[in-house]
CSV table of C-alpha atoms in Angstrom, one decimal:
chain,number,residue,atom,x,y,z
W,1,UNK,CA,-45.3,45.7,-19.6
W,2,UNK,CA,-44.1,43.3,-17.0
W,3,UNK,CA,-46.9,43.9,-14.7
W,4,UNK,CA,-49.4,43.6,-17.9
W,5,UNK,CA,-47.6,40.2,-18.4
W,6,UNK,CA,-48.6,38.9,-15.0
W,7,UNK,CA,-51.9,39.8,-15.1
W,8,UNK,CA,-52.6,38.6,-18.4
W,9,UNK,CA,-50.6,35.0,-16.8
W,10,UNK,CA,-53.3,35.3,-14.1
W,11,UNK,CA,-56.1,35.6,-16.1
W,12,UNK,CA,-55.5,32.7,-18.4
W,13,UNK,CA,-54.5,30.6,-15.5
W,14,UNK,CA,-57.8,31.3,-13.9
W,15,UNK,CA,-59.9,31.2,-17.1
W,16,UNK,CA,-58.1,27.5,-17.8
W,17,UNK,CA,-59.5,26.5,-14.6
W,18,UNK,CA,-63.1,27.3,-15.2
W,19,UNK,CA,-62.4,25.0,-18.3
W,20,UNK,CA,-61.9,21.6,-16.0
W,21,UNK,CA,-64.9,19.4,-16.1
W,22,UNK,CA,-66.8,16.8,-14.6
W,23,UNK,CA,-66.3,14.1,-16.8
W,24,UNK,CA,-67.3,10.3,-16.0
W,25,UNK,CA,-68.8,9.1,-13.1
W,26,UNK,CA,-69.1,5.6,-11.6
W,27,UNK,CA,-71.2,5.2,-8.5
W,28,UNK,CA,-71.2,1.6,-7.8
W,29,UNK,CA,-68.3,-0.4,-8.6
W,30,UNK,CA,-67.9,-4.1,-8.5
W,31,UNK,CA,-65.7,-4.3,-12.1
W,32,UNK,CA,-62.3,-4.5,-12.9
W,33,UNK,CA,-62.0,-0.4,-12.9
W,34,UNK,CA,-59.8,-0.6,-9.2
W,35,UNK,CA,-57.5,2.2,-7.7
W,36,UNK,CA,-53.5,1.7,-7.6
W,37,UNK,CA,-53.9,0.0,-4.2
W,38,UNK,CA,-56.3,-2.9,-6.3
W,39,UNK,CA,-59.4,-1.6,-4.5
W,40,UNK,CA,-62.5,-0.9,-6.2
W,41,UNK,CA,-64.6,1.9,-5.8
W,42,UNK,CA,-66.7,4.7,-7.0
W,43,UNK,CA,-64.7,7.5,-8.8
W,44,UNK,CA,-64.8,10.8,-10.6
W,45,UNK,CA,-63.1,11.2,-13.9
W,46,UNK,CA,-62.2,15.0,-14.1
W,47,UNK,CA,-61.3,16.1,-17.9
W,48,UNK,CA,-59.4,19.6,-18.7
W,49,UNK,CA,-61.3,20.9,-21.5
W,50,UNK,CA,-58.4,23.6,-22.3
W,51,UNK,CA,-55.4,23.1,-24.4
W,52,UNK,CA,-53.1,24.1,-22.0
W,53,UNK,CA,-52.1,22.4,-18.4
W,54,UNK,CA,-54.4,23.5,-15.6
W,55,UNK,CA,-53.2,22.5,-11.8
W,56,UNK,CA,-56.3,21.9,-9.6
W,57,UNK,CA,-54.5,21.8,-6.7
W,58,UNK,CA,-56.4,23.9,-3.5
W,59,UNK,CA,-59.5,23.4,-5.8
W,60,UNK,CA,-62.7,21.7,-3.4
W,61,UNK,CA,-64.7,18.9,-4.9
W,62,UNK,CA,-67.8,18.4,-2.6
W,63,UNK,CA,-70.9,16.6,-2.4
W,64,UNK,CA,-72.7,19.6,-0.8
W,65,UNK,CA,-75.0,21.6,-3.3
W,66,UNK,CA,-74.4,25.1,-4.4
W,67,UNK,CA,-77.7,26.6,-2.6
W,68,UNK,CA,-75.9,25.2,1.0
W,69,UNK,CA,-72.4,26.8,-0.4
W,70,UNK,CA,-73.9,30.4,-1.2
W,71,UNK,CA,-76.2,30.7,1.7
W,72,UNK,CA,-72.8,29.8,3.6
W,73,UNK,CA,-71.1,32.7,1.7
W,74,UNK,CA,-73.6,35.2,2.3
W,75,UNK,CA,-74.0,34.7,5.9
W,76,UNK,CA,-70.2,34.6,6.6
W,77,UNK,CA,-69.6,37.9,4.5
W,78,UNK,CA,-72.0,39.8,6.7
W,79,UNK,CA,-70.4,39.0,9.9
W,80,UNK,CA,-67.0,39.4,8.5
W,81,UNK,CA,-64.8,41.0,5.6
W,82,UNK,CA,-63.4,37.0,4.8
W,83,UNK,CA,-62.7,36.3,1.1
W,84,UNK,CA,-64.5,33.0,-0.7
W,85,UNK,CA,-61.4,31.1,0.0
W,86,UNK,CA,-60.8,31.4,3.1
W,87,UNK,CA,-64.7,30.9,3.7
W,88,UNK,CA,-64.3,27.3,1.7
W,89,UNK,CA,-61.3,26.2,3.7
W,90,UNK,CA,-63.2,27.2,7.0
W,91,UNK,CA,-66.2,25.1,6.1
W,92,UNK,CA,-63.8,21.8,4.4
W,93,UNK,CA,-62.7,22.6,8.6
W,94,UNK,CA,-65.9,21.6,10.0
W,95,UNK,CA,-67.1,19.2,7.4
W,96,UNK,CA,-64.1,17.8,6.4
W,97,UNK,CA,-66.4,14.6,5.3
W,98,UNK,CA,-68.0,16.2,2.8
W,99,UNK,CA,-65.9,19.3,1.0
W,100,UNK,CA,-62.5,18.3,-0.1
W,101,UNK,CA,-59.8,20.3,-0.4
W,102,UNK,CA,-56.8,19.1,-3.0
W,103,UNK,CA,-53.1,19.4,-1.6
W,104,UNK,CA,-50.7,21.2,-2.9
W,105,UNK,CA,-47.3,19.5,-3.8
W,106,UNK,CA,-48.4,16.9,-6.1
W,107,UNK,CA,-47.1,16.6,-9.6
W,108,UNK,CA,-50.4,14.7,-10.9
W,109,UNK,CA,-52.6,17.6,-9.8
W,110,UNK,CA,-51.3,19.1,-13.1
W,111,UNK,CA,-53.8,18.3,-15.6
W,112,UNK,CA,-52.3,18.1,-19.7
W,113,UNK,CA,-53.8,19.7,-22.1
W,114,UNK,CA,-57.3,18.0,-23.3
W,115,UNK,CA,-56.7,14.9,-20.7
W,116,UNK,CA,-58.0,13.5,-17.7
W,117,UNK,CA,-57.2,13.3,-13.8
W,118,UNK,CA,-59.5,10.1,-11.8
W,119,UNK,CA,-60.9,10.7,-7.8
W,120,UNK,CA,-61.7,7.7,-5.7
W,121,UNK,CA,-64.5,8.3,-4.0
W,122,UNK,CA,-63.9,5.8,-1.1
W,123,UNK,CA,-63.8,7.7,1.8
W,124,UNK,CA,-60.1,7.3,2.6
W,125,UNK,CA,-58.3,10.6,1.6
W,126,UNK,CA,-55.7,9.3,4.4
W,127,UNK,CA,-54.5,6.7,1.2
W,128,UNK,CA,-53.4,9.9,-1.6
W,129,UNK,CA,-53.9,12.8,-3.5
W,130,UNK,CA,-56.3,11.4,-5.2
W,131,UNK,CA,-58.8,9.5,-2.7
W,132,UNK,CA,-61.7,11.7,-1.2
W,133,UNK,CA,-62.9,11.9,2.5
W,134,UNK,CA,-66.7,11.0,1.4
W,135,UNK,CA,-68.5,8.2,-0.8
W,136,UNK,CA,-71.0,7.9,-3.2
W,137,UNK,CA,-74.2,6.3,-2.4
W,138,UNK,CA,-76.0,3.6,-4.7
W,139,UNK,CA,-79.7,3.8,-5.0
W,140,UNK,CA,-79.7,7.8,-4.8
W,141,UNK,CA,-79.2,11.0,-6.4
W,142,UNK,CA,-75.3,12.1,-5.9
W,143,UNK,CA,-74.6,15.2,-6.2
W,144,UNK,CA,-71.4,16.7,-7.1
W,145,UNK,CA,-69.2,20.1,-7.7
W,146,UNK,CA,-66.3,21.1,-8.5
W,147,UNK,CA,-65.2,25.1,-7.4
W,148,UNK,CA,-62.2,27.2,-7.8
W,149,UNK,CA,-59.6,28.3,-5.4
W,150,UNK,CA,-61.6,31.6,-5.1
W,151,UNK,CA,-64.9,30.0,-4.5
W,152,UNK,CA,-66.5,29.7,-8.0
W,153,UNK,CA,-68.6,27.3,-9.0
W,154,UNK,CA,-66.4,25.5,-11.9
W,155,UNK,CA,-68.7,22.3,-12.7
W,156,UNK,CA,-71.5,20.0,-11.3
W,157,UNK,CA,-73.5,17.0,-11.8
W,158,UNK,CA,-76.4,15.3,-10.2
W,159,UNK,CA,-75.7,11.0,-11.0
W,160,UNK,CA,-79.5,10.1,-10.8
W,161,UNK,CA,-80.1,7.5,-8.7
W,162,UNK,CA,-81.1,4.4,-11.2
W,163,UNK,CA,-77.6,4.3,-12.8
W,164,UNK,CA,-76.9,0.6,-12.5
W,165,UNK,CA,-74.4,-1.0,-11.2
W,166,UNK,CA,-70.7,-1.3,-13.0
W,167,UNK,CA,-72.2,1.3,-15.6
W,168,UNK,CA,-70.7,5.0,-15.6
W,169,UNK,CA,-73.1,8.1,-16.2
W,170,UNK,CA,-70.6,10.6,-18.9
W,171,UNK,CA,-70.6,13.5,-21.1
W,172,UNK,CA,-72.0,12.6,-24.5
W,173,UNK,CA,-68.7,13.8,-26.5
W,174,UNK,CA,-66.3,15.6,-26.9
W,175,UNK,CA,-68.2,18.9,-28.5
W,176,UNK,CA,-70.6,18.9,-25.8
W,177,UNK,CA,-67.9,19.8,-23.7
W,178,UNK,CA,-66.4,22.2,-26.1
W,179,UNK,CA,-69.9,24.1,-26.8
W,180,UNK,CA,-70.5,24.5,-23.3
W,181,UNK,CA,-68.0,25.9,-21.7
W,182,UNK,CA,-69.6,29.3,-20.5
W,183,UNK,CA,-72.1,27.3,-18.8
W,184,UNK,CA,-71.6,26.5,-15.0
W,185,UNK,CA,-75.0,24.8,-15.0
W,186,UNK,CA,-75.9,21.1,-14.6
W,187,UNK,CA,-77.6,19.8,-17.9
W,188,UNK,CA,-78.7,16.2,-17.9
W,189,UNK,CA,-79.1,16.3,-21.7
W,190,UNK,CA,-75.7,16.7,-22.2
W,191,UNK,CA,-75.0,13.3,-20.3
W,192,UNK,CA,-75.7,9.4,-21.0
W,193,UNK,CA,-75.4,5.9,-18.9
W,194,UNK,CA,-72.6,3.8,-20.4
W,195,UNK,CA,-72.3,0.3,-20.0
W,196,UNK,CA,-69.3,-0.5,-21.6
W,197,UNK,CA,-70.9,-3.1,-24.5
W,198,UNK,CA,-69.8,-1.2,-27.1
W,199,UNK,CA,-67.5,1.5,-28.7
W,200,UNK,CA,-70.1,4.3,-28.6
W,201,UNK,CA,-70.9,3.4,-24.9
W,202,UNK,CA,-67.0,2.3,-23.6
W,203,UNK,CA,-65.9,3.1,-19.6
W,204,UNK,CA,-62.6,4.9,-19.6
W,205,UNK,CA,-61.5,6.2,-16.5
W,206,UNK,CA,-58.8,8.8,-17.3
W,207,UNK,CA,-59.4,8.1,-21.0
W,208,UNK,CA,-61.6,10.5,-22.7
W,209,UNK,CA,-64.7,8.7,-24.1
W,210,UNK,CA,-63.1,9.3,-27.8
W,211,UNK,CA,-64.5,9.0,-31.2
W,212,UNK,CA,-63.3,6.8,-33.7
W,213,UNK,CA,-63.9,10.1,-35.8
W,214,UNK,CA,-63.5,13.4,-35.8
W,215,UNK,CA,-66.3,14.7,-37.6
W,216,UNK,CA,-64.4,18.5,-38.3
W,217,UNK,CA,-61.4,16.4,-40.1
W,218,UNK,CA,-64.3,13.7,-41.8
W,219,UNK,CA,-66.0,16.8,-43.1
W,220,UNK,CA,-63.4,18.7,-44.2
W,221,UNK,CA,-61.5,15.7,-46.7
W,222,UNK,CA,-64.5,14.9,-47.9
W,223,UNK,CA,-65.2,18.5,-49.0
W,224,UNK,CA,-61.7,18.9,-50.3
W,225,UNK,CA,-60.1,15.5,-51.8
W,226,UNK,CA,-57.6,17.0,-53.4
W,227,UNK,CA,-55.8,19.1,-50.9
W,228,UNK,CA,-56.1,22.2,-52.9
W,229,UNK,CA,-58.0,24.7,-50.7
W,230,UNK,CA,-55.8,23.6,-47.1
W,231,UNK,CA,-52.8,24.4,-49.7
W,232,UNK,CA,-54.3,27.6,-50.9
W,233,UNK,CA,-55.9,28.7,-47.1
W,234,UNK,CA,-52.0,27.6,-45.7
W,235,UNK,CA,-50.2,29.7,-48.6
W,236,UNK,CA,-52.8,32.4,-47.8
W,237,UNK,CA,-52.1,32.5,-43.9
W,238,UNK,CA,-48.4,32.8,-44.6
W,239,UNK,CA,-48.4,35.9,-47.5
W,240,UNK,CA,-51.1,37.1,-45.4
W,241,UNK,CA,-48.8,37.5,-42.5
W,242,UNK,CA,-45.7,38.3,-44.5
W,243,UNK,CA,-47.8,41.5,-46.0
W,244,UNK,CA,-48.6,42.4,-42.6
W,245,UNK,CA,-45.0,42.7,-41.6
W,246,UNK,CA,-44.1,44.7,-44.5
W,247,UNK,CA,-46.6,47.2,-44.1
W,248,UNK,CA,-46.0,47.7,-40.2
W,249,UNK,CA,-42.1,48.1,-41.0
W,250,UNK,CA,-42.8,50.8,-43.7
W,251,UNK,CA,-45.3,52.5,-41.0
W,252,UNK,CA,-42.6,52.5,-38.5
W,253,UNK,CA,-40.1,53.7,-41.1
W,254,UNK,CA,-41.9,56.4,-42.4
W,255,UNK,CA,-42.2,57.2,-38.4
W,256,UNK,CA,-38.8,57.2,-37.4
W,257,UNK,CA,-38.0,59.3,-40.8
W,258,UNK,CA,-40.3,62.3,-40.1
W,259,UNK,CA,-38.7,62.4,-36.3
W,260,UNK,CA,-35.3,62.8,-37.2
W,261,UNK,CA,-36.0,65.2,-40.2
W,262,UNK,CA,-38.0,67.3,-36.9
W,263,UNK,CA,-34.4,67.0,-35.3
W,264,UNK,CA,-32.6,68.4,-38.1
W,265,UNK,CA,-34.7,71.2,-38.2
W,266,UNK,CA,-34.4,72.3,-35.3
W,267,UNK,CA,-30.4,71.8,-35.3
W,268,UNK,CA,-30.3,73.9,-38.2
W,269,UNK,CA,-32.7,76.6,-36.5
W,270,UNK,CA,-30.6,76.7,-33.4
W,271,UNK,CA,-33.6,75.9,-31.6
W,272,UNK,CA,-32.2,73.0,-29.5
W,273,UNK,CA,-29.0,75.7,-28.5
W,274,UNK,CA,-31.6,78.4,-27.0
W,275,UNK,CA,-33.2,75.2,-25.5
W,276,UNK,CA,-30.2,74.7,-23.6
W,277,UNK,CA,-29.4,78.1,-22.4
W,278,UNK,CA,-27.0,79.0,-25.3
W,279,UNK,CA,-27.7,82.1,-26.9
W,280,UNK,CA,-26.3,81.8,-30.6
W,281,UNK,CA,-26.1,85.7,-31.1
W,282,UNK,CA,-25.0,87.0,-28.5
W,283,UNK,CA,-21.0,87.3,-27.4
W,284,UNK,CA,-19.8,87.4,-23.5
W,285,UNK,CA,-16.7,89.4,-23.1
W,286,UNK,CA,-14.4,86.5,-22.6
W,287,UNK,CA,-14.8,85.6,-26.3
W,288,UNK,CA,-12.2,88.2,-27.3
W,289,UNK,CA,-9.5,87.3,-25.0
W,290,UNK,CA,-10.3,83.7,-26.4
W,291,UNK,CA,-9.9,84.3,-30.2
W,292,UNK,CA,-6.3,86.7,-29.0
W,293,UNK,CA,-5.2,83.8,-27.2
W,294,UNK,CA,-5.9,80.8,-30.1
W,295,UNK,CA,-4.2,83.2,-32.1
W,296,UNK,CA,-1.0,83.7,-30.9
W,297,UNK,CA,-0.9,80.3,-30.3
W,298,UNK,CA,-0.9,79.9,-33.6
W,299,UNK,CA,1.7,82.4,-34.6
W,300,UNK,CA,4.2,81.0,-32.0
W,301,UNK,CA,3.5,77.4,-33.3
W,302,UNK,CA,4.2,78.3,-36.9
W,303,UNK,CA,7.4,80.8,-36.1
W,304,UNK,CA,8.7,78.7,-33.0
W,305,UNK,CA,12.9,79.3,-34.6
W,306,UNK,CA,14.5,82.0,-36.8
W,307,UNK,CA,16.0,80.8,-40.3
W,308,UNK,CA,19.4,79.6,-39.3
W,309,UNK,CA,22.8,79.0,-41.5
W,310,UNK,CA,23.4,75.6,-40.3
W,311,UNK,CA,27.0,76.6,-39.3
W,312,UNK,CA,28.1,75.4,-36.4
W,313,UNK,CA,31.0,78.3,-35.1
W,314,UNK,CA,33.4,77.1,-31.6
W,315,UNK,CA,34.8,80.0,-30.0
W,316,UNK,CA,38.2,78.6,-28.4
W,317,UNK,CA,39.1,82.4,-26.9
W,318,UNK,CA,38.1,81.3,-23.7
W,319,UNK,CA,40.2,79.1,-21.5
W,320,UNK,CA,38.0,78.5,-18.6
W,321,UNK,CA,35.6,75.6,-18.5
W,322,UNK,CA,32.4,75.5,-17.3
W,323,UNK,CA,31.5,72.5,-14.8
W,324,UNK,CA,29.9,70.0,-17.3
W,325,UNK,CA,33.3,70.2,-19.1
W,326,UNK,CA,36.3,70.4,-16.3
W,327,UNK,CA,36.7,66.9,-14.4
W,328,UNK,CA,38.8,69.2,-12.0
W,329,UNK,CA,35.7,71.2,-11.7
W,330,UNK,CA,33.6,68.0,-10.4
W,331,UNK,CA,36.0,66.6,-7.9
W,332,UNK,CA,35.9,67.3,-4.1
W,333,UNK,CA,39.5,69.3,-3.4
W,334,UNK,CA,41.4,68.0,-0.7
W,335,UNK,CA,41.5,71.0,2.2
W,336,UNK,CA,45.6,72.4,2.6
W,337,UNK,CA,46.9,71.4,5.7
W,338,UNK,CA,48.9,74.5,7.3
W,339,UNK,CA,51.1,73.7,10.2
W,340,UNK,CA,51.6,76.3,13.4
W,341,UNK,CA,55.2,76.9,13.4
């Protein structure tokens, strides 16, 4: 169970991964969007799409696309028995510039549930965590991916290259993350330019791009004013579950019930005794000497003393004491002295 437990652990860990996305990104900056130092430049907004904490430390972000990364693989693998990994860490090695490789021992490289983590693209990973070795080039397509510590491909964009400056290319919403999440594939319709004018089109670096509605909750008051069918679906989930309970204790019951009736059965059988190596009918020669024995331990426990009178008779005819009654008897006598005469 344990070792079901871990690999469950592993698998949701790894699964949560695949769930990070590209976000928001700004190419050119010349706003007000600057990094802690006050510097401004371009940056990647990346947004964990799970509901549960991802870290995305040893994760690469590069700027090299994935036809370069899997020719890479498949050469390597045929000259040696190296996993993905390792392969990665090799080539962030030689092109350090270009393939980034997120260090381990940061606190902010664990991602909340449904929020957002922000990369400077500035070309000075020397300043933190959170700076990369490379930069983002105005007036071109950038391209951009984000893999897993194993070497999958997790996410990727391509910023075209007529995204103005100050003005952020993003996901649409919310859902077009959510619908998507099977898909490791680059889909330009699922992205827009923002410029930041207006609500709909707002720059938020490490601020999901939200909606001032949720369309699910919208939709579902206006179908049910009242509150009656979320109180009868909520009463409905509990007896619902409450039933369920009742049903698996009786089936474990009845269970447990016909096992220990099997027990007594074979108790009364003397099946477990021949199991054992007892034989019920038959008697070893020792068993008579046994039963004589318990016997007459009986008899002498029941007629341990004769009836007596209760008289107590003193028989003074003798004269001579014994040693616990003679104080004469006790002491040491003194040896006669006889003198030579």
């Amino acid at each position: 169970m344990t070792l079901i437990a871990v690999v469950a652990a592993m698998t949701a860990m790894a699964q949560g991964r695949l769930d990070l996305r590209i976000n928001e990104v700004m190419v050119q900056n010349d706003s007000n969007y600057v990094d802690q130092d006050g510097h401004r430049s371009a940056w990647i907004e990346i947004f964990n799409a799970s509901h549960s904490t991802n870290a995305i430390e040893k994760m690469f972000i590069t700027t090299y696309k994935q036809d370069f990364i899997q020719n890479y693989f498949k050469e390597e693998e045929q000259k040696s028995n190296k996993k993905r990994n390792q392969l990665l860490n090799e080539l962030a090695e030689k092109h350090g510039d270009s393939i980034y490789v997120i260090p381990r021992g940061d606190v902010d490289t664990k991602v909340g549930p449904r929020t957002h983590v922000v990369f400077f693209a500035d070309g000075k990973d020397a300043d933190g965590t959170f700076h990369l070795p490379f930069k983002l080039e105005a007036g071109k397509d950038n391209y951009i991916a984000l893999y897993d510590v194993n070497g999958d491909l997790v996410d990727e964009v391509i910023v075209p290259a007529d995204l103005p400056a100050n003005q952020s290319f993003a996901r649409i919403s919310e859902e077009a993350i959510d619908l998507h999440k099977g898909s490791r594939d680059f889909d330009n319709a699922e992205w827009q330019v923002r410029d930041g004018k207006t609500e709909a089109t707002a720059i938020s670096p490490a601020k999901f791009n939200a909606r001032p509605v949720n369309e699910n909750i919208q939709k579902f008051k206006d179908e049910d004013p009242s509150g009656i069918l979320l109180t009868l679906m909520s009463m409905g989930v509990v007896f619902s579950a409450l039933l369920l309970l009742y049903i698996l204790f009786k089936l474990f019951g009845k269970a447990f019930a016909t096992k220990d009736k099997k027990k007594e059965e074979r108790g009364e059988s003397g099946e477990e005794r021949v199991e054992s190596g007892e034989v019920p009918d038959s008697k070893s020669p020792s068993d008579d000497e046994a039963i004589a024995a318990i016997c007459m331990a009986l008899y002498q426990h029941f007629n341990a003393h004769d009836e007596e009178s209760g008289v107590i008779t003193i028989d003074h005819s003798h004269e001579a004491h014994s040693a616990w009654g003679s104080k004469g008897n006790l002491l040491l006598h003194k040896p006669e002295h006889h003198e030579n005469h």
